[in-house]
Short mmCIF file of C-alpha atoms in Angstrom, two decimals:
data_model
loop_
_atom_site.label_atom_id
_atom_site.label_comp_id
_atom_site.label_asym_id
_atom_site.label_seq_id
_atom_site.Cartn_x
_atom_site.Cartn_y
_atom_site.Cartn_z
CA MET A 1 90.68 6.36 131.77
CA PRO A 2 91.95 9.47 129.98
CA THR A 3 95.64 9.64 129.30
CA PRO A 4 97.27 11.38 132.27
CA VAL A 5 98.43 14.94 131.59
CA PHE A 6 101.09 16.77 133.57
CA SER A 7 99.70 19.83 135.34
CA ASN A 8 100.87 21.84 138.32
CA PRO A 9 98.46 22.67 141.16
CA ASP A 10 98.21 26.37 142.00
CA PHE A 11 99.53 26.33 145.56
CA ALA A 12 99.20 30.10 145.88
CA ALA A 13 95.47 29.76 145.21
CA TYR A 14 95.18 27.33 148.13
CA VAL A 15 96.65 30.03 150.36
CA THR A 16 94.48 32.86 149.08
CA GLN A 17 91.44 30.64 149.58
CA SER A 18 92.50 30.09 153.21
CA PHE A 19 93.24 26.41 152.83
CA GLU A 20 95.67 25.13 155.45
CA PHE A 21 97.16 22.73 152.96
CA GLY A 22 97.85 22.32 149.26
CA ARG A 23 97.84 18.98 147.56
CA ILE A 24 99.16 17.22 144.49
CA ASN A 25 96.79 14.31 143.96
CA GLN A 26 96.83 13.11 140.40
CA TYR A 27 97.99 10.37 138.09
CA LEU A 28 101.66 10.56 137.26
CA ALA A 29 102.01 11.40 133.58
CA SER A 30 105.70 10.57 133.32
CA ALA A 31 108.70 9.69 135.46
CA GLY A 32 109.83 13.28 134.99
CA ASP A 33 106.79 15.11 136.35
CA ILE A 34 108.20 17.91 138.52
CA PHE A 35 105.93 20.16 140.53
CA GLU A 36 106.68 23.64 141.83
CA ALA A 37 105.31 25.61 144.76
CA SER A 38 105.97 29.29 145.25
CA VAL A 39 104.63 29.48 148.78
CA SER A 40 106.45 28.42 151.93
CA CYS A 41 105.02 25.69 154.11
CA LYS A 42 105.43 24.04 157.50
CA ALA A 43 105.78 20.47 156.28
CA VAL A 44 105.48 18.19 153.27
CA GLY A 45 104.32 14.59 153.46
CA LEU A 46 102.82 11.82 151.40
CA GLY A 47 99.05 11.82 151.14
CA PRO A 48 97.00 8.66 151.70
CA ASN A 49 96.26 8.04 148.04
CA SER A 50 99.88 7.89 146.92
CA ASP A 51 101.00 4.84 144.99
CA LEU A 52 104.51 6.24 144.95
CA SER A 53 106.51 5.40 148.05
CA ARG A 54 109.35 7.87 147.53
CA VAL A 55 109.03 11.55 146.63
CA GLN A 56 111.92 14.01 146.40
CA VAL A 57 111.65 17.59 147.61
CA GLY A 58 114.07 20.36 146.70
CA TYR A 59 114.05 23.71 148.49
CA PHE A 60 116.18 26.83 148.72
CA ASP A 61 118.97 26.73 151.28
CA PRO A 62 121.79 29.23 150.73
CA GLN A 63 124.12 27.15 152.89
CA VAL A 64 124.19 24.31 150.36
CA PRO A 65 127.38 24.95 148.39
CA ASP A 66 127.30 25.46 144.64
CA SER A 67 123.57 24.89 144.14
CA SER A 68 121.69 26.46 147.11
CA MET A 69 119.29 23.55 146.72
CA ALA A 70 118.69 21.19 149.63
CA LEU A 71 117.04 17.85 148.99
CA GLY A 72 114.81 15.74 151.18
CA LEU A 73 113.25 12.36 150.50
CA ILE A 74 109.78 11.70 151.86
CA THR A 75 108.32 8.22 152.28
CA PRO A 76 105.26 6.79 154.02
CA ALA A 77 107.32 6.52 157.21
CA ARG A 78 109.07 9.88 156.99
CA ALA A 79 107.68 13.29 156.11
CA LEU A 80 109.64 16.52 155.94
CA ALA A 81 108.16 18.06 159.07
CA LEU A 82 110.21 21.23 158.70
CA PRO A 83 109.24 24.76 157.73
CA LEU A 84 110.33 24.89 154.09
CA PRO A 85 110.95 28.24 152.46
CA ALA A 86 109.86 29.07 148.95
CA THR A 87 111.85 32.06 147.81
CA PRO A 88 110.83 32.78 144.24
CA VAL A 89 111.95 36.40 144.54
CA THR A 90 114.75 36.63 147.08
CA GLY A 91 116.56 33.32 146.69
CA ARG A 92 117.82 31.66 143.55
CA TYR A 93 119.18 28.24 142.80
CA GLN A 94 122.74 28.29 141.54
CA PRO A 95 124.33 28.37 139.07
CA GLN A 96 121.29 28.74 136.81
CA GLN A 97 119.70 31.63 138.81
CA THR A 98 116.36 29.82 138.90
CA PRO A 99 113.87 31.25 141.42
CA GLY A 100 113.94 29.26 144.65
CA ARG A 101 110.59 27.56 144.37
CA ILE A 102 109.93 24.33 146.27
CA LEU A 103 110.30 21.48 143.78
CA ILE A 104 108.64 18.09 144.14
CA TRP A 105 109.17 15.00 141.98
CA SER A 106 108.85 11.25 142.08
CA GLY A 107 111.73 9.32 143.59
CA ASP A 108 110.32 6.15 142.03
CA ARG A 109 110.76 5.25 138.39
CA TYR A 110 107.97 4.70 135.89
CA ASP A 111 107.46 4.18 132.17
CA SER A 112 103.98 5.01 130.96
CA THR A 113 104.70 3.38 127.60
CA TYR A 114 105.53 -0.04 129.04
CA ASP A 115 103.45 -2.73 127.35
CA PRO A 116 104.36 -6.39 127.87
CA SER A 117 101.34 -7.57 125.91
CA GLY A 118 102.36 -6.59 122.41
CA ALA A 119 99.03 -6.40 120.64
CA GLY A 120 97.22 -8.26 123.38
CA PRO A 121 94.93 -6.88 126.06
CA LEU A 122 96.50 -4.79 128.81
CA VAL A 123 95.09 -3.31 132.00
CA PHE A 124 97.66 -0.76 133.25
CA GLU A 125 96.69 0.92 136.52
CA ARG A 126 98.52 4.26 136.50
CA PRO A 127 100.33 5.40 139.65
CA ILE A 128 98.98 8.29 141.71
CA ILE A 129 101.27 10.86 143.28
CA ASP A 130 99.70 12.30 146.42
CA VAL A 131 101.73 14.92 148.28
CA VAL A 132 100.37 17.31 150.90
CA GLN A 133 101.99 20.67 151.60
CA TYR A 134 100.95 21.98 155.02
CA PHE A 135 100.62 25.76 155.44
CA ALA A 136 99.53 25.42 159.08
CA ASP A 137 100.94 23.14 161.77
CA PRO A 138 100.72 19.59 160.42
CA PRO A 139 98.73 16.91 162.25
CA GLU A 140 100.59 14.32 164.32
CA SER A 141 99.48 11.70 161.79
CA ILE A 142 101.53 13.28 159.01
CA GLU A 143 103.64 10.13 159.00
CA GLY A 144 102.16 6.68 158.58
CA GLN A 145 101.13 4.06 156.12
CA ARG A 146 99.47 4.88 152.88
CA ALA A 147 95.88 3.78 152.52
CA ASP A 148 95.34 0.17 151.55
CA LYS A 149 94.05 -0.12 148.01
CA GLU A 150 91.82 -2.60 146.27
CA TYR A 151 91.66 -3.29 142.55
CA TYR A 152 88.52 -5.25 141.74
CA TYR A 153 87.39 -6.33 138.29
CA ALA A 154 84.12 -8.22 138.07
CA ARG A 155 84.64 -9.05 134.41
CA MET A 156 88.16 -8.81 133.09
CA PRO A 157 88.54 -7.91 129.40
CA ALA A 158 88.14 -10.64 126.85
CA PHE A 159 91.32 -12.04 125.42
CA GLY A 160 91.11 -13.11 121.81
CA GLY A 161 92.81 -16.17 120.41
CA ASP A 162 95.52 -17.38 122.75
CA ASN A 163 96.80 -13.91 123.58
CA SER A 164 97.78 -13.37 127.17
CA LEU A 165 96.02 -10.76 129.23
CA PHE A 166 98.34 -8.57 131.34
CA LEU A 167 97.35 -6.71 134.50
CA LEU A 168 99.74 -4.11 136.00
CA ILE A 169 99.19 -2.95 139.60
CA PRO A 170 101.29 -0.24 141.36
CA PHE A 171 103.27 -1.82 144.20
CA TYR A 172 105.94 0.77 145.03
CA GLY A 173 107.23 0.03 148.53
CA ARG A 174 104.19 -2.04 149.44
CA ARG A 175 104.70 -4.87 151.92
CA TYR A 176 101.73 -7.09 151.19
CA ALA A 177 99.33 -8.12 148.46
CA CYS A 178 96.39 -10.51 148.49
CA CYS A 179 95.39 -11.68 145.02
CA ASN A 180 92.10 -13.49 144.43
CA PHE A 181 91.22 -15.01 141.07
CA GLU A 182 88.07 -16.69 139.82
CA ASN A 183 88.18 -18.34 136.42
CA ALA A 184 85.03 -18.21 134.31
CA ALA A 185 86.76 -18.16 130.94
CA GLY A 186 85.48 -21.54 129.78
CA VAL A 187 89.04 -22.86 129.51
CA ASP A 188 91.86 -23.40 131.97
CA VAL A 189 94.06 -20.34 132.47
CA ALA A 190 97.72 -20.28 133.50
CA ILE A 191 98.54 -17.37 135.82
CA THR A 192 101.97 -15.90 136.51
CA ILE A 193 102.61 -13.18 139.10
CA SER A 194 105.85 -11.22 138.71
CA GLY A 195 107.47 -8.19 140.26
CA LEU A 196 108.30 -5.51 137.71
CA ASP A 197 111.07 -2.97 138.30
CA PHE A 198 111.44 0.08 136.09
CA VAL A 199 115.11 0.78 135.48
CA ILE A 200 117.03 3.14 133.22
CA THR A 201 117.78 0.90 130.28
CA PRO A 202 116.91 0.65 126.60
CA ALA A 203 116.60 -3.11 127.11
CA SER A 204 113.67 -4.87 128.77
CA PHE A 205 112.85 -4.22 132.41
CA PRO A 206 113.71 -6.94 134.93
CA LEU A 207 110.89 -9.23 135.99
CA THR A 208 111.09 -11.35 139.13
CA GLN A 209 108.77 -14.29 139.33
CA LEU A 210 107.00 -13.99 142.68
CA ILE A 211 104.58 -16.89 142.42
CA ALA A 212 105.34 -19.98 140.37
CA PRO A 213 103.02 -20.22 137.36
CA PHE A 214 99.88 -22.15 138.21
CA THR A 215 96.89 -23.28 136.20
CA LEU A 216 93.45 -22.26 137.35
CA SER A 217 90.82 -24.67 136.10
CA ASP A 218 87.66 -23.32 134.55
CA GLY A 219 85.13 -22.62 137.29
CA SER A 220 87.66 -22.62 140.13
CA ALA A 221 89.19 -19.92 142.33
CA SER A 222 92.60 -19.25 143.87
CA GLN A 223 94.17 -16.93 146.41
CA GLN A 224 97.83 -15.94 146.36
CA ILE A 225 99.66 -13.94 149.03
CA ILE A 226 102.72 -11.79 148.41
CA ARG A 227 104.87 -10.53 151.26
CA ALA A 228 107.86 -8.21 150.95
CA ALA A 229 109.88 -10.31 153.40
CA THR A 230 109.56 -13.29 151.06
CA HIS A 231 109.15 -11.76 147.61
CA GLY A 232 111.01 -8.47 147.87
CA ILE A 233 109.93 -4.95 147.01
CA HIS A 234 109.01 -4.11 143.42
CA ASP A 235 107.56 -1.18 141.50
CA TYR A 236 104.64 -3.05 140.01
CA LEU A 237 102.90 -6.41 140.15
CA GLN A 238 102.62 -7.87 136.67
CA ILE A 239 99.99 -10.58 136.41
CA GLN A 240 99.77 -12.60 133.22
CA PHE A 241 96.71 -14.66 132.33
CA ASN A 242 97.43 -17.20 129.62
CA PRO A 243 94.44 -19.27 128.42
CA THR A 244 95.18 -22.88 127.51
CA GLY A 245 92.76 -22.67 124.60
CA ASP A 246 90.70 -20.09 122.80
CA PRO A 247 88.17 -18.73 125.27
CA GLY A 248 86.41 -16.85 122.50
CA PRO A 249 85.01 -13.41 123.21
CA GLY A 250 84.36 -14.23 126.85
CA VAL A 251 85.80 -12.89 130.06
CA PHE A 252 88.26 -14.33 132.52
CA GLY A 253 86.11 -13.89 135.59
CA SER A 254 86.72 -11.83 138.69
CA VAL A 255 90.02 -10.52 139.99
CA ARG A 256 90.52 -8.80 143.33
CA ILE A 257 93.93 -7.45 144.33
CA GLN A 258 94.52 -5.76 147.67
CA VAL A 259 97.81 -4.05 148.46
CA SER A 260 98.98 -2.69 151.79
CA ASP A 261 101.93 -1.09 153.55
CA LEU A 262 101.25 -3.26 156.57
CA VAL A 263 102.99 -6.59 157.01
CA ALA A 264 100.24 -9.17 157.37
CA MET B 1 126.79 5.21 121.30
CA ALA B 2 124.19 5.66 118.59
CA ALA B 3 122.01 8.73 118.52
CA ARG B 4 118.68 8.31 120.24
CA ALA B 5 115.67 8.79 117.97
CA THR B 6 113.23 10.16 120.54
CA LEU B 7 113.29 11.76 123.96
CA ALA B 8 111.78 8.60 125.43
CA ASP B 9 114.63 6.60 123.89
CA ALA B 10 117.09 9.10 125.31
CA ALA B 11 115.50 8.79 128.76
CA LEU B 12 115.90 5.02 128.81
CA GLY B 13 119.37 5.20 127.28
CA ALA B 14 120.71 7.82 129.68
CA PHE B 15 122.55 5.54 132.06
CA GLU B 16 124.13 3.46 129.30
CA ASP B 17 125.10 6.51 127.25
CA MET B 18 126.47 8.61 130.11
CA THR B 19 128.68 5.74 131.22
CA VAL B 20 131.01 6.68 128.35
CA GLN B 21 131.58 10.20 129.67
CA SER B 22 131.89 8.92 133.21
CA ALA B 23 134.63 6.49 132.17
CA ALA B 24 136.45 9.33 130.42
CA GLY B 25 136.14 11.67 133.39
CA THR B 26 134.20 14.21 131.29
CA LEU B 27 130.71 13.70 132.65
CA ASP B 28 130.49 17.08 134.37
CA ASP B 29 131.59 18.91 131.21
CA ALA B 30 129.17 16.89 129.08
CA ILE B 31 126.28 17.75 131.40
CA ALA B 32 127.18 21.46 131.30
CA ALA B 33 127.30 21.32 127.49
CA PHE B 34 124.00 19.41 127.40
CA ILE B 35 122.33 22.11 129.49
CA ALA B 36 123.86 24.90 127.42
CA GLY B 37 122.59 23.19 124.28
CA TYR B 38 118.89 23.57 125.03
CA THR B 39 118.36 26.24 127.69
CA ALA B 40 118.19 29.12 125.20
CA SER B 41 115.00 27.51 123.87
CA PHE B 42 113.23 27.81 127.22
CA ASP B 43 111.93 30.89 128.98
CA GLU B 44 111.25 31.20 132.70
CA GLN B 45 108.31 33.47 131.90
CA ARG B 46 106.45 30.78 129.93
CA SER B 47 104.59 28.45 132.29
CA GLY B 48 104.83 25.54 129.85
CA ASP B 49 108.62 25.85 129.88
CA ARG B 50 108.99 25.97 133.64
CA PRO B 51 109.06 22.21 134.33
CA ILE B 52 112.08 21.86 132.04
CA ILE B 53 113.71 24.86 133.70
CA ASN B 54 113.04 23.30 137.10
CA TRP B 55 114.75 20.07 136.06
CA THR B 56 117.62 22.09 134.70
CA ALA B 57 118.00 23.75 138.09
CA VAL B 58 118.20 20.33 139.75
CA LEU B 59 120.65 18.92 137.21
CA TYR B 60 122.79 22.05 136.97
CA GLY B 61 122.90 22.38 140.75
CA TYR B 62 124.23 18.86 141.05
CA GLN B 63 126.64 19.34 138.16
CA ALA B 64 128.14 22.34 139.95
CA GLN B 65 129.09 20.04 142.83
CA MET B 66 130.71 17.34 140.69
CA ASP B 67 134.46 16.91 140.55
CA GLY B 68 134.43 14.93 137.31
CA ALA B 69 136.37 11.97 138.62
CA VAL B 70 136.72 8.95 136.37
CA ASN B 71 134.02 6.32 136.94
CA ASP B 72 132.39 8.08 139.86
CA TRP B 73 129.38 5.78 140.05
CA THR B 74 127.53 7.94 142.53
CA GLU B 75 127.70 10.95 140.22
CA LEU B 76 126.69 8.79 137.26
CA ARG B 77 123.77 7.21 139.11
CA ILE B 78 122.37 10.56 140.22
CA THR B 79 122.87 12.50 136.99
CA ALA B 80 121.60 9.65 134.79
CA ASP B 81 118.45 9.62 136.90
CA TYR B 82 118.00 13.39 136.44
CA VAL B 83 118.58 13.20 132.67
CA TYR B 84 116.20 10.21 132.48
CA ARG B 85 113.49 12.27 134.16
CA LEU B 86 114.19 15.45 132.19
CA CYS B 87 113.97 13.59 128.87
CA PHE B 88 110.80 11.73 129.85
CA LEU B 89 109.26 15.03 130.93
CA GLY B 90 110.23 16.63 127.62
CA SER B 91 108.53 13.76 125.81
CA GLN B 92 105.43 14.14 127.96
CA LEU B 93 105.25 17.95 127.58
CA ARG B 94 105.59 17.63 123.81
CA SER B 95 102.85 14.97 123.67
CA GLN B 96 100.46 17.32 125.44
CA SER B 97 101.65 20.31 123.35
CA SER B 98 103.01 22.20 126.35
CA ILE B 99 106.31 22.69 124.54
CA SER B 100 106.93 23.06 120.84
CA VAL B 101 108.41 20.61 118.38
CA ALA B 102 111.49 22.85 118.18
CA GLN B 103 111.95 22.85 121.95
CA ALA B 104 111.69 19.07 122.19
CA ALA B 105 114.09 18.79 119.28
CA ALA B 106 116.53 21.11 121.05
CA ILE B 107 116.66 18.82 124.08
CA LEU B 108 117.12 15.73 121.94
CA ALA B 109 119.80 17.40 119.82
CA ALA B 110 121.69 18.51 122.93
CA TYR B 111 121.40 14.99 124.33
CA ASN B 112 122.73 13.35 121.20
CA ALA B 113 125.51 15.92 120.81
CA ASN B 114 126.81 15.21 124.29
CA PHE B 115 125.74 11.70 125.25
CA GLY B 116 124.63 10.01 122.03
#
């Protein structure tokens, strides 16, 4: 996929084109992506495609002391179903005197440069931020689970020598994952499933082992289930495939990961 | 703390670095000086600059509410998160040429002068 680039949707164009909503629906380029909207709206909520589970919204409120900026956190279970003013002309954030646009940014952390593989193969599924700004009355279904997602790879990339293959799947706030593996590498492969949490540190990010490492024999399959109640909530699933010998230029086999907000 | 070499390094070092000012009770002053150090390089009228200006509004707005108490972990947690995001955004905007080398350097220099 192309490297994600930060860009800001033109919310005013949505209005002039008579859309009843505007939408940010794109890959997050960095943890600092901050979006602005210069048009007022009736509500803001997460869209179904969002991998992020927490999004911050800032809007102009002159009653907030010192800053005139009120904040609201939206999650799959809680939208901001309030008429939010955008006041780029009449209201200004203090003390900088910045026009009072609605500001939207990720409440989850992320590091696009994270690479646990060193020089080895890496499949890094980038997180999508999906936020809907409603210009008309929002539907009753504005709050609810995000859409379930499936990540399916019929032929995972070859791993040369005895390098491990790493697979990174967004898991922000998810409650459930079903992981299916089929080994066709020609050698046995050890698999480790960990929960990765991005934190603000120059050191390495914490990894929590969710499933004890297991060896998948060549030609066999395995299913692993992850539940938040048992394994906790993490930003990403990190799955490491470590061949027990040199599989040559082959492929691992098939991998199917399904993630959900529902507790199964 | 040692100076951070890149904006991405500064982003990931923000919490560790800002702990020093928090322990000294000077975090609010350091944030104000950090903002003052780079804002002249950014113009509200340039669309490429606006994301940095928007982060500055968030950070400056919170700074205005701080009382600068020693080891106020809530203030440190929130402001380190904002600086983390501002620095990562600066790195991203520079990588896609939305801001200039000089603008990115101004943010990093202000960071290192006040938190590094």
